[in-house]
mmCIF file of C-alpha atoms in Angstrom:
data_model
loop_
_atom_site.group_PDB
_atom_site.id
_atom_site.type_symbol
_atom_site.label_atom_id
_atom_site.label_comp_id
_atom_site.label_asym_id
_atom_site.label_seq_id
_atom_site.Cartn_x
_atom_site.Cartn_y
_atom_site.Cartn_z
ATOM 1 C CA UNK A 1 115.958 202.541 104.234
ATOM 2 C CA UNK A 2 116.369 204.985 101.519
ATOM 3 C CA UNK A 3 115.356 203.660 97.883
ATOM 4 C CA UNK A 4 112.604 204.229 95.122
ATOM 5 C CA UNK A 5 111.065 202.076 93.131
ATOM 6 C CA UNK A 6 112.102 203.678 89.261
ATOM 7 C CA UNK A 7 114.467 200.194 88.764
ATOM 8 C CA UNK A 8 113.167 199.845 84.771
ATOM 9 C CA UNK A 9 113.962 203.321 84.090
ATOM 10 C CA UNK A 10 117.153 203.577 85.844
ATOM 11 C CA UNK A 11 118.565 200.920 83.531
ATOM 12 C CA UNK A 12 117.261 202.481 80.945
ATOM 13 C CA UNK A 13 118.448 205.867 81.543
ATOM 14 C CA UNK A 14 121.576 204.717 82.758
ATOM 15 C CA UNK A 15 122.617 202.590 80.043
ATOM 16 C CA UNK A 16 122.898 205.206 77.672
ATOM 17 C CA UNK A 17 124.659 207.122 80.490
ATOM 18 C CA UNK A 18 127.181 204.738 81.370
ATOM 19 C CA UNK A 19 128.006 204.824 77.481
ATOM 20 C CA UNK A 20 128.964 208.351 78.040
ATOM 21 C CA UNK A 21 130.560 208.504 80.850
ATOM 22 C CA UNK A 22 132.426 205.172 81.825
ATOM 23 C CA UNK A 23 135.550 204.567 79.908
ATOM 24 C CA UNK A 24 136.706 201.081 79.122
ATOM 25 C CA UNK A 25 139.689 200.967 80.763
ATOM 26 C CA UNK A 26 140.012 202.757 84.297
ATOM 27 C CA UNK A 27 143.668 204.632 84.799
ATOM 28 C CA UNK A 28 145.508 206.324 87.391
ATOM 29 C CA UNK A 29 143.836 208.931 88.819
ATOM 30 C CA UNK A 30 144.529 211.215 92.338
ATOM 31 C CA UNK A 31 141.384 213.059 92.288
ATOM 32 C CA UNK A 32 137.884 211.081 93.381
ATOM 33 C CA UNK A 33 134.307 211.983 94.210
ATOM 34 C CA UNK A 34 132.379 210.065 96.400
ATOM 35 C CA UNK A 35 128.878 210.248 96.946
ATOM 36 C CA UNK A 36 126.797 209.726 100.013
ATOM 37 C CA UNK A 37 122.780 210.007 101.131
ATOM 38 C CA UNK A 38 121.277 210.527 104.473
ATOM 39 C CA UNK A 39 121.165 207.010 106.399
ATOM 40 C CA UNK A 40 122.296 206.546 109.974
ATOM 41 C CA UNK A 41 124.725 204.346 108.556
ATOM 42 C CA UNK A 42 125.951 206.842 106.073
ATOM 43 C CA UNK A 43 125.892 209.972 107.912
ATOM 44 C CA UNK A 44 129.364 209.220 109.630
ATOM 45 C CA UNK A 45 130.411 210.245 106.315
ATOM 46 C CA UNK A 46 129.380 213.860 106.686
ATOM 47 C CA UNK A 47 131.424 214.258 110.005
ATOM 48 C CA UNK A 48 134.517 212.450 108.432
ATOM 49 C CA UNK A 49 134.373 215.226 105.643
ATOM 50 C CA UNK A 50 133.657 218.486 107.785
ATOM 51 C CA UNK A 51 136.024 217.025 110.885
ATOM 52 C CA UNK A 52 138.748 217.195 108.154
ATOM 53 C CA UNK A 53 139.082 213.088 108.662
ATOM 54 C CA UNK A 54 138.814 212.221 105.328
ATOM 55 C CA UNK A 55 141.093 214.743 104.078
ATOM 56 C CA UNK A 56 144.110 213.875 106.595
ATOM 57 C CA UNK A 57 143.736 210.490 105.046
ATOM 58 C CA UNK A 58 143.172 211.641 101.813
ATOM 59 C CA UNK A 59 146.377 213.635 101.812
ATOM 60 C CA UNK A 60 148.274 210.649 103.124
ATOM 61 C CA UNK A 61 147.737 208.665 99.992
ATOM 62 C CA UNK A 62 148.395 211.459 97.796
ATOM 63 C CA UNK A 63 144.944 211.786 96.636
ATOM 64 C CA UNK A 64 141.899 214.054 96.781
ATOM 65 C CA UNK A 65 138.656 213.077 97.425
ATOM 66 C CA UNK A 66 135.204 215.074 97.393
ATOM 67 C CA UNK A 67 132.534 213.951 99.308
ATOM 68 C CA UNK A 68 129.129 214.793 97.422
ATOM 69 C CA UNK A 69 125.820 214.900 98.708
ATOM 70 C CA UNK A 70 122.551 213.061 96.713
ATOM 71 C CA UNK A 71 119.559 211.614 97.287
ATOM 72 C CA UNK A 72 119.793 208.000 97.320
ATOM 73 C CA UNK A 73 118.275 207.138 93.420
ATOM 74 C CA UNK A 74 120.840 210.140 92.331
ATOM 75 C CA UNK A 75 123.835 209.057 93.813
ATOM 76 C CA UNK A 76 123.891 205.251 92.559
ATOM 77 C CA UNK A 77 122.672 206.820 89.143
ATOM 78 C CA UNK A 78 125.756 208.821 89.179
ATOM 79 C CA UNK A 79 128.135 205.987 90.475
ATOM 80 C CA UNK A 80 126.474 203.677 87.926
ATOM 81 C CA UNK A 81 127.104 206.043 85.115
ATOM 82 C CA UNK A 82 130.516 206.991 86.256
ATOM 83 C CA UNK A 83 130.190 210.627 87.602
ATOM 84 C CA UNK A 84 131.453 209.462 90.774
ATOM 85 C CA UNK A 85 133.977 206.522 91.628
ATOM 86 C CA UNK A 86 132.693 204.957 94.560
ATOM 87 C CA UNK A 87 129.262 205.363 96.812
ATOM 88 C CA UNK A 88 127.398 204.047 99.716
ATOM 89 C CA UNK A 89 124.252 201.585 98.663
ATOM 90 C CA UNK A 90 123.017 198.815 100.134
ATOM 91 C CA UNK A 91 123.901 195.301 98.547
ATOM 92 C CA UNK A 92 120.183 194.795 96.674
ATOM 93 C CA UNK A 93 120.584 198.184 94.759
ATOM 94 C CA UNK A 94 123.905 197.463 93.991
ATOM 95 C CA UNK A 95 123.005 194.254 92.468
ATOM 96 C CA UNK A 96 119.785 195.731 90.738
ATOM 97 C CA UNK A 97 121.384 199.226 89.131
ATOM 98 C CA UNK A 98 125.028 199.233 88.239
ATOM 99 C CA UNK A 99 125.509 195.552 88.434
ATOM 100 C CA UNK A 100 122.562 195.073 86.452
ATOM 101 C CA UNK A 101 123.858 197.568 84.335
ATOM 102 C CA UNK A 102 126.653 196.133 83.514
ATOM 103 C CA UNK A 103 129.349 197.892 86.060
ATOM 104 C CA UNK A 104 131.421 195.754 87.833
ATOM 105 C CA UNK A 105 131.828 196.444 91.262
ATOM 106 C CA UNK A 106 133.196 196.062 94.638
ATOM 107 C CA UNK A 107 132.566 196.379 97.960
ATOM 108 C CA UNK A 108 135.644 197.771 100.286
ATOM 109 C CA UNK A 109 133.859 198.792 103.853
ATOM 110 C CA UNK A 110 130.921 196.772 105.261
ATOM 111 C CA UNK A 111 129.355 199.388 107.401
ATOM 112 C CA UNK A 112 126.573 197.793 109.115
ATOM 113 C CA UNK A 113 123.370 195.775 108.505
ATOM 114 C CA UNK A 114 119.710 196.519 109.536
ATOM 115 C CA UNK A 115 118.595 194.730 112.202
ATOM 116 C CA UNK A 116 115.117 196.832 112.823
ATOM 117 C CA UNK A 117 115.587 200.415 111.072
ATOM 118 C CA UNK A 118 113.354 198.862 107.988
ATOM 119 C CA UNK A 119 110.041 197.349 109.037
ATOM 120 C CA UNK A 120 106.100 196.741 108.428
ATOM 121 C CA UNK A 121 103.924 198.749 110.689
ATOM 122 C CA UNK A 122 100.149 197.890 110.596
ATOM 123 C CA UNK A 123 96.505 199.232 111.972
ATOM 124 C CA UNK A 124 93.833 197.225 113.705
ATOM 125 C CA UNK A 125 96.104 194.605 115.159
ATOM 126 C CA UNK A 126 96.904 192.988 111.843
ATOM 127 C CA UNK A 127 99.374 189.824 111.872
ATOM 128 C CA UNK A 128 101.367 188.549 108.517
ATOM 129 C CA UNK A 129 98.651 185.845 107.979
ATOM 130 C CA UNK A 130 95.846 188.576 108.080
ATOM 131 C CA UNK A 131 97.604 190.550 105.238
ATOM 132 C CA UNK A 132 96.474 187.814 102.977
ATOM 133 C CA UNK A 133 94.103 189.727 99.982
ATOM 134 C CA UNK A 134 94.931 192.759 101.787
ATOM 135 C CA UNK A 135 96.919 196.298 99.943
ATOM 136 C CA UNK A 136 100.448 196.778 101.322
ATOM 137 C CA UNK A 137 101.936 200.193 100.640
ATOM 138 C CA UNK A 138 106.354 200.021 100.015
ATOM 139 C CA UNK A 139 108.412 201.650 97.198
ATOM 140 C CA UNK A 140 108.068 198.543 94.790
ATOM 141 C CA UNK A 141 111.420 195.804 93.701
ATOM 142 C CA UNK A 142 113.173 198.380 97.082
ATOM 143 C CA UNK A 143 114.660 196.507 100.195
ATOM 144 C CA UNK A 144 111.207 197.007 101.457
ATOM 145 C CA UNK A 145 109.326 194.989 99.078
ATOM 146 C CA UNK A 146 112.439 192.278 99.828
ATOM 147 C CA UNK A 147 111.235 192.740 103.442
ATOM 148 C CA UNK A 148 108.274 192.053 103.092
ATOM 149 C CA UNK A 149 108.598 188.726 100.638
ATOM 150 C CA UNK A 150 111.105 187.621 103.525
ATOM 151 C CA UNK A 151 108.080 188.002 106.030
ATOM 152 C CA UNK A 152 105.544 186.207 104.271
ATOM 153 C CA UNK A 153 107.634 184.086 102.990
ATOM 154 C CA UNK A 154 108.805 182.978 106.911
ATOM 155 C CA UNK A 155 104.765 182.668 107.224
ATOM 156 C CA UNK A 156 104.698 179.944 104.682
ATOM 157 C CA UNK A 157 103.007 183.136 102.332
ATOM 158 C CA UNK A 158 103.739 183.633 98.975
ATOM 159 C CA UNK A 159 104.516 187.026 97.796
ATOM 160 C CA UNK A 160 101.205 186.810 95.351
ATOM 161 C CA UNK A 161 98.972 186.783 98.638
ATOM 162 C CA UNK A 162 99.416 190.408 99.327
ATOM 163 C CA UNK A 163 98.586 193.468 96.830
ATOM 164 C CA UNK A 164 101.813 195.566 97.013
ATOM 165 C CA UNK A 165 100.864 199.495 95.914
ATOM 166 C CA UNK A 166 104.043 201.417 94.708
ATOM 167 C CA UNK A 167 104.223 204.609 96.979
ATOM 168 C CA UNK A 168 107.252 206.898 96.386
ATOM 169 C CA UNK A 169 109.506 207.070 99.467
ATOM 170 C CA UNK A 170 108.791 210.700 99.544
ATOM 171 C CA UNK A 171 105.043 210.378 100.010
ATOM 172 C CA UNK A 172 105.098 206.933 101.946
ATOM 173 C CA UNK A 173 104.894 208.299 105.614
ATOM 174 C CA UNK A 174 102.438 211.560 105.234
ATOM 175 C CA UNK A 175 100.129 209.113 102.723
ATOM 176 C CA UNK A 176 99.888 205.975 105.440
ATOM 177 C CA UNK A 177 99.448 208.576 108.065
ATOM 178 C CA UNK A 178 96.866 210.830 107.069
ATOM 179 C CA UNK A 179 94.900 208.027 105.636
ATOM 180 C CA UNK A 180 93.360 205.688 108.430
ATOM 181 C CA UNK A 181 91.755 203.270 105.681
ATOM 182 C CA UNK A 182 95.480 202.236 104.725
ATOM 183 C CA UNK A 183 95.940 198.919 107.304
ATOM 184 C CA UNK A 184 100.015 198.224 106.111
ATOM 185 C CA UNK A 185 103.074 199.741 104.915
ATOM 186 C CA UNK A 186 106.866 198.736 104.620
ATOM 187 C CA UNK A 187 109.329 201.272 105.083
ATOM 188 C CA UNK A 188 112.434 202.130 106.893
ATOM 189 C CA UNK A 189 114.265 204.586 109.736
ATOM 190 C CA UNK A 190 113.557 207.259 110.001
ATOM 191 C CA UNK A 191 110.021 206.877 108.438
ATOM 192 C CA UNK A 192 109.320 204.233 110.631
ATOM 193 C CA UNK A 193 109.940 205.905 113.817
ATOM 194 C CA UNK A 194 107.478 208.892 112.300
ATOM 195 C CA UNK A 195 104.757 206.560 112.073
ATOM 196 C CA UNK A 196 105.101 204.195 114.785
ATOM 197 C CA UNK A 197 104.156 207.461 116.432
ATOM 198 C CA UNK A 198 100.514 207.496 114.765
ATOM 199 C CA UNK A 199 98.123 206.244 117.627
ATOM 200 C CA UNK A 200 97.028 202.406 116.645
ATOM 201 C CA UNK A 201 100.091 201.399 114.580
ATOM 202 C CA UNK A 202 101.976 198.505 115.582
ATOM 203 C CA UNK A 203 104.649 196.929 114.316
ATOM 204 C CA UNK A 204 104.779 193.505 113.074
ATOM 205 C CA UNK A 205 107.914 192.305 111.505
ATOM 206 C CA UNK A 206 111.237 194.347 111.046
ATOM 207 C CA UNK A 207 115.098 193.312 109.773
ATOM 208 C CA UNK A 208 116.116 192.429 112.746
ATOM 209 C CA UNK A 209 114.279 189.319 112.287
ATOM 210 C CA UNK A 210 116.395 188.594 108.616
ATOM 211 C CA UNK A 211 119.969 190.190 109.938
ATOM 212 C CA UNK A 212 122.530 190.467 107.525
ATOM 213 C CA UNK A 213 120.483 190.460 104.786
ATOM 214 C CA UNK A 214 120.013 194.160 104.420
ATOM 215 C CA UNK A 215 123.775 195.292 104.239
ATOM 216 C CA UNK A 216 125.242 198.660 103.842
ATOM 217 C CA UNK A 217 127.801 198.987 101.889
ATOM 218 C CA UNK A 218 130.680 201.506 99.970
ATOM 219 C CA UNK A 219 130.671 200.545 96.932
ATOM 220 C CA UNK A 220 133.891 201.328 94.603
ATOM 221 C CA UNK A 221 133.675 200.872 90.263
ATOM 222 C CA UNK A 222 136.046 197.779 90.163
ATOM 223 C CA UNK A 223 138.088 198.983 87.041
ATOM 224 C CA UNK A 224 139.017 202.138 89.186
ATOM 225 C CA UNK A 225 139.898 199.963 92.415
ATOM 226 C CA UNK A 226 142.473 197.937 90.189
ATOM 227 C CA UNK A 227 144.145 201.599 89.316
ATOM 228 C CA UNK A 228 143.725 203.000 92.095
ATOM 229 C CA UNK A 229 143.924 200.933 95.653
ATOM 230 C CA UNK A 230 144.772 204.599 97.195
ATOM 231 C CA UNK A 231 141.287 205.494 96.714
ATOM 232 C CA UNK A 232 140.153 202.460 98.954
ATOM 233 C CA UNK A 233 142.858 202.893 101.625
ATOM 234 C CA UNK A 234 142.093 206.543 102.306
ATOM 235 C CA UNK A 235 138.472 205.743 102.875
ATOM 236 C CA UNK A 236 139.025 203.026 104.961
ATOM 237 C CA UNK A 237 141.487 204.619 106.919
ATOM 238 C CA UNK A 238 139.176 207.647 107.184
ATOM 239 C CA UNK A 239 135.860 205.851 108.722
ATOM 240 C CA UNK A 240 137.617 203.378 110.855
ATOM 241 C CA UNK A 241 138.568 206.552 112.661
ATOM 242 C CA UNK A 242 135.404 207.814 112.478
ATOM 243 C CA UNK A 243 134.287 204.554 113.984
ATOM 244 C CA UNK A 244 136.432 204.729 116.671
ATOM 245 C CA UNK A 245 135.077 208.236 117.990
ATOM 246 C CA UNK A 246 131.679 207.009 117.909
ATOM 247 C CA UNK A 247 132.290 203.777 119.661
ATOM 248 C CA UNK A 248 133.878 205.482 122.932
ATOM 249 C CA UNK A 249 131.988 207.392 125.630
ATOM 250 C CA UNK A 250 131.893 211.294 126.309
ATOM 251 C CA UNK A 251 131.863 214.368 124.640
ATOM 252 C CA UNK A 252 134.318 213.988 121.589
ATOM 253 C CA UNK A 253 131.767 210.886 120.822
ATOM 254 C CA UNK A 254 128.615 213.085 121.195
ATOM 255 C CA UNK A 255 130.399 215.750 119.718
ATOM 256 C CA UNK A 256 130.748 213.517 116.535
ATOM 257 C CA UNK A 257 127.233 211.841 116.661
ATOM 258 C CA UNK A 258 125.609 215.237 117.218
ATOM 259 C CA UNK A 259 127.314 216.540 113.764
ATOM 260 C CA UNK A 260 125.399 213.068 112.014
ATOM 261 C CA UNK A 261 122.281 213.715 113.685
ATOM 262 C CA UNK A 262 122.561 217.159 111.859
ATOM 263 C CA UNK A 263 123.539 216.317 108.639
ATOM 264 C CA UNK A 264 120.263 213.405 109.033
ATOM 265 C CA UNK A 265 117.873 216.185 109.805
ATOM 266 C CA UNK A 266 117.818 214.368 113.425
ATOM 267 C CA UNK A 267 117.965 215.009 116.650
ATOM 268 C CA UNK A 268 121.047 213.177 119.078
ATOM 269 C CA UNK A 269 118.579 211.559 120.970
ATOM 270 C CA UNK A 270 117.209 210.162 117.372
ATOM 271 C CA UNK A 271 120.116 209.768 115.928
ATOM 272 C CA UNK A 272 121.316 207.558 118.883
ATOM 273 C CA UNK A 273 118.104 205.787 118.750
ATOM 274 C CA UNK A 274 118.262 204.894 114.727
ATOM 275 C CA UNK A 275 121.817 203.418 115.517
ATOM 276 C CA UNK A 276 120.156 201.166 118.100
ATOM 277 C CA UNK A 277 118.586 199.773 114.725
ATOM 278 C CA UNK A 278 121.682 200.098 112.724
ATOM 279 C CA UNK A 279 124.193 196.869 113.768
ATOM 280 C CA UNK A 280 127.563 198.947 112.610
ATOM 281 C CA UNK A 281 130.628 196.954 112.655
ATOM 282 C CA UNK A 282 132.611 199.834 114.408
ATOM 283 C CA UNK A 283 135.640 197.527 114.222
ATOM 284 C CA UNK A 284 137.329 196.700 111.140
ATOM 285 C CA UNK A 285 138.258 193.275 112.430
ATOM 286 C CA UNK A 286 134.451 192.495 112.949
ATOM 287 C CA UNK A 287 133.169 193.780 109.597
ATOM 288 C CA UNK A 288 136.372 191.178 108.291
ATOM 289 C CA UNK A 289 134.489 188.210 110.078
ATOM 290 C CA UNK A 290 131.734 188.740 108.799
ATOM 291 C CA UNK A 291 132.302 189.792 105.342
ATOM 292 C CA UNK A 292 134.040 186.208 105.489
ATOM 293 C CA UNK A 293 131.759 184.186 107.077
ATOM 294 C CA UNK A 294 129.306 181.949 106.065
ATOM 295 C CA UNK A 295 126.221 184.045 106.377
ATOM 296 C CA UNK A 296 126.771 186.550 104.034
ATOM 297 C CA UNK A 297 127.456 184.286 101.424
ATOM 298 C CA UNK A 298 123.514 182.629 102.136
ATOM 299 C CA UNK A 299 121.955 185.761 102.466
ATOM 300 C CA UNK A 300 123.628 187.422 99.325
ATOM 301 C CA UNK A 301 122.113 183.990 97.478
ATOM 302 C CA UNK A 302 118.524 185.238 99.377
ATOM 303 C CA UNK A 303 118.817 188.899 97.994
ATOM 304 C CA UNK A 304 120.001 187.977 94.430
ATOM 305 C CA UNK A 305 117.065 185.198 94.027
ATOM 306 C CA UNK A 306 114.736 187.957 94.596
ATOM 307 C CA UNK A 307 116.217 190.199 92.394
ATOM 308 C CA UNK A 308 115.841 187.678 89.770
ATOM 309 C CA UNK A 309 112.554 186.708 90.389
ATOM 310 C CA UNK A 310 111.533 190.004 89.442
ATOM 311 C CA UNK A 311 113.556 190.962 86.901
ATOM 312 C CA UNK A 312 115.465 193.554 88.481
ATOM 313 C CA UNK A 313 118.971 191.587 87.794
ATOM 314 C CA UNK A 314 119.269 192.817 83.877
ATOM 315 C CA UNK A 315 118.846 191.083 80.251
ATOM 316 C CA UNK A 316 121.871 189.478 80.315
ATOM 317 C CA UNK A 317 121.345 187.365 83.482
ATOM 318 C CA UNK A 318 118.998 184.133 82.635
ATOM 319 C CA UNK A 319 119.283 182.521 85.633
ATOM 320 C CA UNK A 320 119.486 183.766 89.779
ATOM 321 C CA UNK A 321 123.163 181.236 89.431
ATOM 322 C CA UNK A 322 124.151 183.425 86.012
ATOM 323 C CA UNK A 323 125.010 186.281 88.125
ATOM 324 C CA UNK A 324 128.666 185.461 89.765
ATOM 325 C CA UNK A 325 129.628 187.025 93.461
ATOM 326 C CA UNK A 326 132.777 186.909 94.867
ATOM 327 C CA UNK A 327 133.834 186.648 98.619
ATOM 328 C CA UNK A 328 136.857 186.772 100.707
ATOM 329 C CA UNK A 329 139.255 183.471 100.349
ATOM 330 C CA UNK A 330 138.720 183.260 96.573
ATOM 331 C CA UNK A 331 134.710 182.020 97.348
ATOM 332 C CA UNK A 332 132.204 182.405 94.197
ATOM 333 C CA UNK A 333 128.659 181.735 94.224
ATOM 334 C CA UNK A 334 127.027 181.210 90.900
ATOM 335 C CA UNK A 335 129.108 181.464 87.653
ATOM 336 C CA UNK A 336 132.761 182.451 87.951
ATOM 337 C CA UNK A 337 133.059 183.709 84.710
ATOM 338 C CA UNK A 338 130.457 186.655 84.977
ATOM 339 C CA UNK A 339 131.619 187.895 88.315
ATOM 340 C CA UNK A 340 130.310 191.359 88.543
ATOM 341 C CA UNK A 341 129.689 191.803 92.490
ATOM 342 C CA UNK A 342 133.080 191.862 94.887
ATOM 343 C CA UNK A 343 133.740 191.625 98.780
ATOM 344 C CA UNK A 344 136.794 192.660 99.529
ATOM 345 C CA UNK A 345 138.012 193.078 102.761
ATOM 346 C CA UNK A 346 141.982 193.355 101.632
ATOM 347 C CA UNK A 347 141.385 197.415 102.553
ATOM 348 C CA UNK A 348 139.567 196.424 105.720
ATOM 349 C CA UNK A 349 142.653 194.206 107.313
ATOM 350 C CA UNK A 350 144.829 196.868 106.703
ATOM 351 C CA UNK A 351 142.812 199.266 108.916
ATOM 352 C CA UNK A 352 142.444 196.537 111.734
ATOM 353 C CA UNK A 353 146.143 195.704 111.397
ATOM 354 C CA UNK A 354 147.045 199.359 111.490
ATOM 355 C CA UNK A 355 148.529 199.339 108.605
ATOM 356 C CA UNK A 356 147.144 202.202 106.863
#
């Protein structure tokens, strides 16, 4: 799913960016850009902008919002340093760029999770216990590389068993398939679904087997939030309608999906069969549940070990517990007085409620 493995440099880069760009205090603002990357999750965001969606809702909170097209690296880059106020990202790169950079932030819409659209594909029959000593190809410290510490991990493996060799996502696919004598690689939709096309690749583990852990999120600069809750009710109310098209039957639906396959470089018939992978919450009230429940608070503790383990969490944080997270009903895991990651589903109830 969409990341690449430049986490020391980002935080380098970025730091000197943020000083340029962030102010200290947000203020109140009626002009926002948000910025989006291709993702079967994401791309509903395309069709909310050129269906005129985002705008009706935009215009009903007496704001203005443009919708800006990255890459994926780009586009947290820019939220991080603060050329744009909010952006989709899943909840690992959020904690490992503008977290870890210092940015507090918060998470308004819980789009969906993976539950198979990032995987490990293998030649000659391979099994997680026969990847022991063996080369693994994944964009390094990416949800990938967490994928595949999750598998050997649930293989009583240690992450140290495996040699993991840093391929950029852009070169991941066309390197594992042209070259025969590479036996694994860890990548996601729609990469996956290109290879698993390769004669003798199998797949052997995939998110489906970790759900929730993978989430996709939009992902608003916390300072602006406080300033500006308009921002967060316009988007809300924007792709809960968008998520209403797409979860009904016939033409307007296709109509919709057929616009995201486009804007993913996909065909429908892909597009539909990347959203089989793609658990969406197409309901606000269900994204509510679960952005309350137990789970997520278990697997965000998962993600954020890992992202301490290797670093990836910033200089400040000394500990995996240092690093506080907030959830729905005034829930923190570790310390509540460096809370820099937010779930808030305030936004979301108001969409289920219809209160918009």
């Amino acid at each position: 799913m969409k990341k690449q493995n430049i986490n020391f440099w980002i935080l380098a880069l970025v730091m000197t960016a943020v000083t340029a760009f962030q102010p200290l205090n947000a203020q109140k603002k009626t002009s926002f850009k948000v910025a989006w990357s291709i993702y079967a999750g994401w791309n509903p965001w395309d069709y909310a902008s050129k269906s005129g969606i985002l705008d009706t809702w935009a215009k009903k909170y007496g704001v203005e919002i443009k919708l800006v097209k990255m890459d994926y690296i780009a586009s947290i880059e820019a939220y991080t340093s603060g050329e744009v106020d909010a952006c989709v990202m899943t909840n690992m790169d959020a904690l490992t760029i503008p977290v870890a950079s210092g940015i507090e932030s918060t998470a308004v819409i819980l789009g969906d999770f993976s539950n198979g659209n990032d995987a490990i594909l293998v030649r000659n029959n391979l099994t997680i216990p026969d990847l022991v000593g063996r080369k693994v190809s994944l964009v390094e410290f990416s949800v990938s590389h967490y994928l595949l510490s999750r598998a050997l991990d649930m293989s009583k493996m240690k992450d140290t068993d495996v040699k993991v060799i840093n391929v950029s996502d852009s070169d991941i696919a066309p390197a594992f398939v042209s070259n025969s004598e590479q036996e694994a690689v860890v990548t996601w939709n729609p990469l996956v679904m290109e290879i698993m096309q390769t004669p003798g690749v199998t797949k052997i583990f995939d998110s489906s087997q970790i759900p929730g852990e993978i989430l996709d999120l939009m992902m608003v600069n916390s300072k602006t939030l406080k300033d500006n809750p308009d921002l967060a009710k316009a988007l809300n109310g924007a792709w809960f309608e968008v998520m209403g098209i797409m979860s009904t039957r016939g033409p307007k639906a296709d109509n919709a999906m057929e616009m995201m396959a486009k804007a993913g470089g996909s065909s429908l018939t892909e597009y539909k069969a990347q959203l089989k992978t793609t658990a969406m919450f197409y309901k606000a009230s269900d994204a509510i549940t679960y952005m309350a429940g137990d789970e997520i608070q278990g697997n965000m503790k998962k993600v954020r070990n890992f992202c301490f383990k290797y670093k990836l969490l910033g200089d400040r944080v000394k500990s995996a517990e240092d690093l506080g997270i907030s959830f729905p009903g005034g829930i923190i895991i570790g310390n509540a007085s460096n809370v820099m990651f937010h779930f808030d589903d305030s936004f979301m109830k108001l969409a289920a409620e219809n209160k918009l």
